[in-house]
PDB file of C-alpha atoms in Angstrom:
ATOM      1  CA  MET A   1       0.000   0.000   0.000  1.00 76.00           C
ATOM      2  CA  SER A   2       2.814   2.392   0.874  1.00 79.00           C
ATOM      3  CA  SER A   3       4.634   1.849  -2.422  1.00 78.00           C
ATOM      4  CA  ILE A   4       1.403   2.222  -4.419  1.00 76.00           C
ATOM      5  CA  ALA A   5       0.597   5.479  -2.626  1.00 74.00           C
ATOM      6  CA  LYS A   6       4.018   6.829  -3.599  1.00 75.00           C
ATOM      7  CA  THR A   7       3.399   6.266  -7.310  1.00 77.00           C
ATOM      8  CA  HIS A   8      -0.367   6.758  -7.653  1.00 72.00           C
ATOM      9  CA  TYR A   9      -1.558  10.137  -6.415  1.00 74.00           C
ATOM     10  CA  GLY A  10      -3.075  13.286  -7.866  1.00 79.00           C
ATOM     11  CA  HIS A  11      -5.125  11.434 -10.498  1.00 80.00           C
ATOM     12  CA  ALA A  12      -8.416  12.972  -9.335  1.00 86.00           C
ATOM     13  CA  GLY A  13      -6.934  16.461  -9.412  1.00 86.00           C
ATOM     14  CA  ARG A  14      -5.744  16.133 -12.994  1.00 89.00           C
ATOM     15  CA  ALA A  15      -9.063  14.594 -14.061  1.00 89.00           C
ATOM     16  CA  PHE A  16     -10.937  17.450 -12.384  1.00 90.00           C
ATOM     17  CA  VAL A  17      -8.911  20.115 -14.197  1.00 90.00           C
ATOM     18  CA  THR A  18      -9.344  18.266 -17.499  1.00 91.00           C
ATOM     19  CA  GLU A  19     -13.132  18.287 -17.101  1.00 89.00           C
ATOM     20  CA  LEU A  20     -13.156  21.865 -15.864  1.00 89.00           C
ATOM     21  CA  VAL A  21     -11.465  23.344 -18.926  1.00 90.00           C
ATOM     22  CA  LYS A  22     -13.908  21.593 -21.270  1.00 91.00           C
ATOM     23  CA  ASP A  23     -16.768  23.847 -20.122  1.00 92.00           C
ATOM     24  CA  HIS A  24     -14.941  26.496 -18.160  1.00 91.00           C
ATOM     25  CA  ASP A  25     -17.428  29.391 -18.121  1.00 92.00           C
ATOM     26  CA  ARG A  26     -20.485  27.314 -17.207  1.00 94.00           C
ATOM     27  CA  LEU A  27     -18.659  25.409 -14.490  1.00 93.00           C
ATOM     28  CA  ILE A  28     -17.227  28.573 -12.958  1.00 94.00           C
ATOM     29  CA  ASP A  29     -20.755  30.002 -12.745  1.00 95.00           C
ATOM     30  CA  ARG A  30     -21.909  26.734 -11.212  1.00 95.00           C
ATOM     31  CA  ALA A  31     -19.076  26.869  -8.659  1.00 94.00           C
ATOM     32  CA  ARG A  32     -20.023  30.428  -7.662  1.00 96.00           C
ATOM     33  CA  ALA A  33     -23.655  29.427  -7.194  1.00 96.00           C
ATOM     34  CA  LEU A  34     -22.647  26.414  -5.109  1.00 96.00           C
ATOM     35  CA  ARG A  35     -20.350  28.512  -2.943  1.00 96.00           C
ATOM     36  CA  GLU A  36     -23.084  31.071  -2.259  1.00 96.00           C
ATOM     37  CA  GLU A  37     -25.518  28.298  -1.372  1.00 96.00           C
ATOM     38  CA  ILE A  38     -23.053  26.655   1.012  1.00 96.00           C
ATOM     39  CA  VAL A  39     -22.168  29.968   2.684  1.00 96.00           C
ATOM     40  CA  SER A  40     -25.873  30.622   3.218  1.00 94.00           C
ATOM     41  CA  ASN A  41     -26.238  27.237   4.883  1.00 94.00           C
ATOM     42  CA  LEU A  42     -23.148  27.657   7.053  1.00 94.00           C
ATOM     43  CA  THR A  43     -23.710  31.175   8.362  1.00 92.00           C
ATOM     44  CA  ASP A  44     -26.316  33.234  10.149  1.00 89.00           C
ATOM     45  CA  ILE A  45     -27.142  36.894   9.614  1.00 89.00           C
ATOM     46  CA  ALA A  46     -25.786  37.694  13.092  1.00 84.00           C
ATOM     47  CA  ASP A  47     -22.367  36.163  12.367  1.00 86.00           C
ATOM     48  CA  ASP A  48     -19.447  38.550  12.287  1.00 86.00           C
ATOM     49  CA  PRO A  49     -18.001  39.339   8.823  1.00 90.00           C
ATOM     50  CA  GLN A  50     -14.753  37.672   9.923  1.00 89.00           C
ATOM     51  CA  VAL A  51     -16.647  34.405  10.331  1.00 90.00           C
ATOM     52  CA  ARG A  52     -18.380  34.818   6.996  1.00 93.00           C
ATOM     53  CA  ARG A  53     -15.056  35.289   5.196  1.00 94.00           C
ATOM     54  CA  VAL A  54     -13.782  32.015   6.621  1.00 94.00           C
ATOM     55  CA  ALA A  55     -17.061  30.335   5.687  1.00 95.00           C
ATOM     56  CA  GLU A  56     -16.465  31.423   2.091  1.00 96.00           C
ATOM     57  CA  ARG A  57     -13.160  29.539   2.090  1.00 96.00           C
ATOM     58  CA  PHE A  58     -14.763  26.383   3.425  1.00 96.00           C
ATOM     59  CA  ALA A  59     -17.567  26.829   0.900  1.00 96.00           C
ATOM     60  CA  LEU A  60     -15.088  27.102  -1.979  1.00 96.00           C
ATOM     61  CA  ALA A  61     -13.612  23.721  -1.040  1.00 96.00           C
ATOM     62  CA  GLY A  62     -17.111  22.288  -0.710  1.00 96.00           C
ATOM     63  CA  ALA A  63     -18.165  23.672  -4.088  1.00 96.00           C
ATOM     64  CA  ALA A  64     -15.105  22.112  -5.733  1.00 95.00           C
ATOM     65  CA  GLY A  65     -15.980  18.775  -4.165  1.00 95.00           C
ATOM     66  CA  ILE A  66     -19.571  18.900  -5.382  1.00 96.00           C
ATOM     67  CA  LEU A  67     -18.409  19.857  -8.872  1.00 95.00           C
ATOM     68  CA  ALA A  68     -16.036  16.886  -8.852  1.00 94.00           C
ATOM     69  CA  VAL A  69     -18.970  14.622  -7.972  1.00 95.00           C
ATOM     70  CA  GLU A  70     -21.146  16.122 -10.711  1.00 94.00           C
ATOM     71  CA  LEU A  71     -18.341  15.674 -13.249  1.00 93.00           C
ATOM     72  CA  GLY A  72     -17.906  12.030 -12.298  1.00 93.00           C
ATOM     73  CA  VAL A  73     -14.436  12.522 -10.849  1.00 92.00           C
ATOM     74  CA  LEU A  74     -15.313  11.573  -7.263  1.00 90.00           C
ATOM     75  CA  PRO A  75     -17.406   8.458  -6.530  1.00 91.00           C
ATOM     76  CA  MET A  76     -19.403  10.163  -3.767  1.00 90.00           C
ATOM     77  CA  GLN A  77     -22.752  11.826  -3.119  1.00 93.00           C
ATOM     78  CA  SER A  78     -22.886  15.625  -3.166  1.00 91.00           C
ATOM     79  CA  GLY A  79     -24.777  15.543   0.128  1.00 92.00           C
ATOM     80  CA  SER A  80     -21.809  13.938   1.860  1.00 94.00           C
ATOM     81  CA  ILE A  81     -19.585  16.758   0.584  1.00 95.00           C
ATOM     82  CA  GLN A  82     -21.921  19.346   2.095  1.00 94.00           C
ATOM     83  CA  GLU A  83     -22.053  17.456   5.393  1.00 95.00           C
ATOM     84  CA  ALA A  84     -18.264  17.226   5.537  1.00 96.00           C
ATOM     85  CA  THR A  85     -17.933  20.946   4.809  1.00 96.00           C
ATOM     86  CA  ALA A  86     -20.391  21.817   7.580  1.00 96.00           C
ATOM     87  CA  THR A  87     -18.635  19.473  10.025  1.00 96.00           C
ATOM     88  CA  CYS A  88     -15.249  21.078   9.376  1.00 96.00           C
ATOM     89  CA  PHE A  89     -16.655  24.598   9.630  1.00 94.00           C
ATOM     90  CA  ASP A  90     -18.466  23.816  12.898  1.00 92.00           C
ATOM     91  CA  ALA A  91     -15.237  22.382  14.318  1.00 95.00           C
ATOM     92  CA  TRP A  92     -13.408  25.580  13.362  1.00 92.00           C
ATOM     93  CA  LYS A  93     -16.096  27.710  15.058  1.00 89.00           C
ATOM     94  CA  ALA A  94     -15.939  25.597  18.214  1.00 88.00           C
ATOM     95  CA  HIS A  95     -12.149  25.917  18.360  1.00 88.00           C
ATOM     96  CA  ARG A  96     -12.381  29.666  17.757  1.00 83.00           C
ATOM     97  CA  GLY A  97     -14.980  30.169  20.485  1.00 78.00           C
ATOM     98  CA  GLY A  98     -18.039  31.374  18.567  1.00 79.00           C
ATOM     99  CA  THR A  99     -19.157  33.581  15.721  1.00 83.00           C
ATOM    100  CA  LYS A 100     -18.354  36.989  17.200  1.00 83.00           C
ATOM    101  CA  SER A 101     -15.432  39.077  15.988  1.00 87.00           C
ATOM    102  CA  GLU A 102     -11.977  38.269  17.328  1.00 87.00           C
ATOM    103  CA  GLU A 103     -12.009  41.594  19.191  1.00 91.00           C
ATOM    104  CA  GLU A 104     -15.274  40.696  20.933  1.00 90.00           C
ATOM    105  CA  LEU A 105     -14.082  37.204  21.821  1.00 90.00           C
ATOM    106  CA  ASN A 106     -10.854  38.567  23.313  1.00 91.00           C
ATOM    107  CA  ALA A 107     -12.777  41.152  25.336  1.00 93.00           C
ATOM    108  CA  LEU A 108     -15.112  38.493  26.749  1.00 94.00           C
ATOM    109  CA  ARG A 109     -12.147  36.273  27.623  1.00 93.00           C
ATOM    110  CA  ASP A 110     -10.446  39.148  29.455  1.00 95.00           C
ATOM    111  CA  LEU A 111     -13.664  40.062  31.270  1.00 96.00           C
ATOM    112  CA  LYS A 112     -14.182  36.481  32.391  1.00 95.00           C
ATOM    113  CA  HIS A 113     -10.562  36.216  33.502  1.00 95.00           C
ATOM    114  CA  PHE A 114     -10.802  39.366  35.628  1.00 96.00           C
ATOM    115  CA  PHE A 115     -13.647  37.978  37.720  1.00 95.00           C
ATOM    116  CA  GLU A 116     -12.060  34.543  37.933  1.00 94.00           C
ATOM    117  CA  ALA A 117      -8.878  36.130  39.273  1.00 93.00           C
ATOM    118  CA  HIS A 118     -10.281  38.956  41.427  1.00 92.00           C
ATOM    119  CA  GLY A 119     -13.968  38.275  42.057  1.00 87.00           C
ATOM    120  CA  ALA A 120     -13.743  37.525  45.776  1.00 86.00           C
ATOM    121  CA  ALA A 121     -10.691  39.678  46.494  1.00 90.00           C
ATOM    122  CA  ARG A 122     -11.694  43.061  45.090  1.00 93.00           C
ATOM    123  CA  PHE A 123     -15.440  43.223  45.665  1.00 93.00           C
ATOM    124  CA  GLU A 124     -16.926  43.956  49.074  1.00 90.00           C
ATOM    125  CA  ARG A 125     -19.601  41.483  50.069  1.00 89.00           C
ATOM    126  CA  ILE A 126     -23.089  42.784  50.913  1.00 86.00           C
ATOM    127  CA  VAL A 127     -24.802  40.732  53.609  1.00 77.00           C
ATOM    128  CA  GLN A 128     -27.885  42.749  54.658  1.00 63.00           C
ATOM    129  CA  LYS A 129     -30.781  44.058  52.628  1.00 60.00           C
ATOM    130  CA  ASP A 130     -33.539  46.504  53.390  1.00 53.00           C
ATOM    131  CA  PRO A 131     -36.941  46.672  51.618  1.00 50.00           C
ATOM    132  CA  ASP A 132     -36.385  50.352  50.904  1.00 52.00           C
ATOM    133  CA  MET A 133     -32.856  49.908  49.567  1.00 50.00           C
ATOM    134  CA  ASP A 134     -31.310  47.664  46.961  1.00 53.00           C
ATOM    135  CA  CYS A 135     -28.314  47.083  49.194  1.00 53.00           C
ATOM    136  CA  GLN A 136     -27.487  48.334  52.659  1.00 56.00           C
ATOM    137  CA  LYS A 137     -24.714  46.714  54.648  1.00 59.00           C
ATOM    138  CA  SER A 138     -21.440  45.013  53.813  1.00 61.00           C
ATOM    139  CA  ASP A 139     -19.702  42.397  55.940  1.00 60.00           C
ATOM    140  CA  ASP A 140     -16.950  44.935  56.778  1.00 62.00           C
ATOM    141  CA  PHE A 141     -14.302  42.525  55.529  1.00 70.00           C
ATOM    142  CA  ALA A 142     -11.307  44.512  54.340  1.00 71.00           C
ATOM    143  CA  VAL A 143     -11.060  44.598  50.542  1.00 79.00           C
ATOM    144  CA  ARG A 144      -7.912  45.901  48.934  1.00 84.00           C
ATOM    145  CA  ASP A 145      -8.188  48.015  45.766  1.00 89.00           C
ATOM    146  CA  ARG A 146     -11.960  47.717  45.802  1.00 90.00           C
ATOM    147  CA  CYS A 147     -13.696  47.640  42.435  1.00 94.00           C
ATOM    148  CA  GLY A 148     -17.233  47.435  43.793  1.00 93.00           C
ATOM    149  CA  TYR A 149     -19.591  45.156  45.669  1.00 92.00           C
ATOM    150  CA  ARG A 150     -21.065  41.692  45.323  1.00 92.00           C
ATOM    151  CA  VAL A 151     -24.252  40.121  46.585  1.00 90.00           C
ATOM    152  CA  GLN A 152     -25.257  36.469  46.539  1.00 88.00           C
ATOM    153  CA  ASN A 153     -28.508  35.512  44.843  1.00 87.00           C
ATOM    154  CA  GLY A 154     -30.929  32.927  46.133  1.00 84.00           C
ATOM    155  CA  ASP A 155     -29.587  30.337  43.695  1.00 89.00           C
ATOM    156  CA  GLY A 156     -26.053  30.744  45.007  1.00 88.00           C
ATOM    157  CA  SER A 157     -24.740  32.801  42.082  1.00 90.00           C
ATOM    158  CA  TRP A 158     -23.107  36.189  42.578  1.00 93.00           C
ATOM    159  CA  LEU A 159     -24.178  39.562  41.217  1.00 94.00           C
ATOM    160  CA  TYR A 160     -21.354  42.092  41.005  1.00 95.00           C
ATOM    161  CA  TYR A 161     -21.808  45.860  41.160  1.00 96.00           C
ATOM    162  CA  VAL A 162     -18.777  47.387  39.441  1.00 96.00           C
ATOM    163  CA  LEU A 163     -18.116  51.063  40.096  1.00 96.00           C
ATOM    164  CA  PRO A 164     -17.713  53.142  36.901  1.00 95.00           C
ATOM    165  CA  GLU A 165     -14.099  54.220  37.464  1.00 96.00           C
ATOM    166  CA  ALA A 166     -13.057  50.699  38.388  1.00 96.00           C
ATOM    167  CA  TRP A 167     -14.822  49.425  35.273  1.00 97.00           C
ATOM    168  CA  SER A 168     -12.856  51.828  33.080  1.00 95.00           C
ATOM    169  CA  ARG A 169      -9.462  51.600  34.773  1.00 94.00           C
ATOM    170  CA  GLU A 170      -9.336  48.045  36.123  1.00 94.00           C
ATOM    171  CA  VAL A 171     -11.898  45.685  34.633  1.00 96.00           C
ATOM    172  CA  CYS A 172     -11.747  46.687  30.973  1.00 95.00           C
ATOM    173  CA  GLY A 173      -7.975  46.740  30.668  1.00 91.00           C
ATOM    174  CA  ASP A 174      -7.024  47.731  27.119  1.00 92.00           C
ATOM    175  CA  HIS A 175     -10.619  47.526  25.877  1.00 95.00           C
ATOM    176  CA  ALA A 176     -12.865  50.567  25.513  1.00 95.00           C
ATOM    177  CA  PRO A 177     -15.302  50.666  28.475  1.00 95.00           C
ATOM    178  CA  SER A 178     -18.320  51.296  26.244  1.00 95.00           C
ATOM    179  CA  PHE A 179     -17.335  48.415  23.956  1.00 95.00           C
ATOM    180  CA  MET A 180     -16.880  46.051  26.903  1.00 96.00           C
ATOM    181  CA  ALA A 181     -20.266  47.041  28.341  1.00 96.00           C
ATOM    182  CA  LYS A 182     -21.927  46.531  24.974  1.00 94.00           C
ATOM    183  CA  ILE A 183     -20.654  42.996  24.448  1.00 94.00           C
ATOM    184  CA  ALA A 184     -21.293  42.061  28.098  1.00 96.00           C
ATOM    185  CA  ASN A 185     -24.880  43.192  27.604  1.00 95.00           C
ATOM    186  CA  GLU A 186     -25.217  41.291  24.320  1.00 91.00           C
ATOM    187  CA  SER A 187     -23.902  38.130  25.984  1.00 92.00           C
ATOM    188  CA  GLY A 188     -26.577  38.344  28.679  1.00 94.00           C
ATOM    189  CA  ALA A 189     -24.087  38.799  31.519  1.00 96.00           C
ATOM    190  CA  LEU A 190     -24.842  42.497  32.113  1.00 96.00           C
ATOM    191  CA  LEU A 191     -28.052  43.665  33.786  1.00 93.00           C
ATOM    192  CA  PRO A 192     -28.736  47.028  32.105  1.00 93.00           C
ATOM    193  CA  GLY A 193     -30.508  49.955  33.680  1.00 90.00           C
ATOM    194  CA  ASP A 194     -33.659  51.712  32.540  1.00 88.00           C
ATOM    195  CA  GLY A 195     -34.112  52.686  28.932  1.00 83.00           C
ATOM    196  CA  ARG A 196     -30.906  52.616  26.931  1.00 86.00           C
ATOM    197  CA  HIS A 197     -28.591  52.940  29.939  1.00 92.00           C
ATOM    198  CA  LEU A 198     -26.160  50.075  30.377  1.00 95.00           C
ATOM    199  CA  GLN A 199     -25.381  51.297  33.890  1.00 95.00           C
ATOM    200  CA  LYS A 200     -27.862  50.456  36.629  1.00 93.00           C
ATOM    201  CA  LYS A 201     -28.782  52.692  39.584  1.00 92.00           C
ATOM    202  CA  VAL A 202     -28.487  51.005  42.996  1.00 90.00           C
ATOM    203  CA  LYS A 203     -27.988  52.011  46.629  1.00 87.00           C
ATOM    204  CA  LEU A 204     -24.711  50.813  48.035  1.00 86.00           C
ATOM    205  CA  PRO A 205     -22.932  50.883  51.398  1.00 81.00           C
ATOM    206  CA  ASP A 206     -20.924  54.081  51.919  1.00 80.00           C
ATOM    207  CA  TYR A 207     -23.004  55.927  49.307  1.00 83.00           C
ATOM    208  CA  PRO A 208     -25.838  58.192  50.558  1.00 82.00           C
ATOM    209  CA  SER A 209     -27.762  58.160  47.282  1.00 86.00           C
ATOM    210  CA  GLN A 210     -28.251  55.882  44.321  1.00 89.00           C
ATOM    211  CA  THR A 211     -25.077  55.199  42.374  1.00 91.00           C
ATOM    212  CA  ARG A 212     -24.656  54.084  38.798  1.00 94.00           C
ATOM    213  CA  VAL A 213     -22.827  50.779  38.472  1.00 96.00           C
ATOM    214  CA  TYR A 214     -22.311  47.987  35.993  1.00 97.00           C
ATOM    215  CA  ALA A 215     -24.345  45.060  37.338  1.00 96.00           C
ATOM    216  CA  LEU A 216     -22.814  41.841  36.113  1.00 96.00           C
ATOM    217  CA  HIS A 217     -23.273  38.079  36.415  1.00 96.00           C
ATOM    218  CA  PRO A 218     -19.775  36.750  35.565  1.00 94.00           C
ATOM    219  CA  ASP A 219     -21.028  33.173  35.412  1.00 93.00           C
ATOM    220  CA  LEU A 220     -23.101  34.141  32.358  1.00 94.00           C
ATOM    221  CA  ILE A 221     -20.086  35.320  30.364  1.00 92.00           C
ATOM    222  CA  PRO A 222     -19.708  32.784  27.528  1.00 87.00           C
TER     223      PRO A 222
END
């Protein structure tokens, strides 16, 4: 088998090119139509353009495979070519981490990492509530370089109230604060305020009146 493989290879490629040049214009149009169809099947309207461009490359390979089947070069079914293309593309998406832009994915990774590294250490824990106040009393445990407060929900998860300056200077790192808030909101991890405000008004310990914060569930960051 090894010796045969060393002397017999590339036959399908040469046969494909031979058939392609016989009816070049029609087959090129057919390839374009196939690629557009495959891209449509692989992508969603919400996918980032970066993802769509990669899908076009996968679709080009898939279109070539289907053409080879239609020309009698490959002894396969065109449906299996489409399935293989979709399988490879889905594997690429899974490895990449989703269909958002690379900038958005990196921002979400950094946001998740911040709370994994500093969640308990830099957020003062709120332990008492009052019906007339969102939050009232902390546990008075010393927190160094405080970024805000955290309160435990009934299901055991934590809701973090990040102060605006800490959000800009500490949490967001090199990312624009407005951009980070936008993608956190789109991911479902941010609890926005009223109307179009991404910041939420709450009453916090040490603050006499309502304060705008970024209310975040880190466990919901994808």
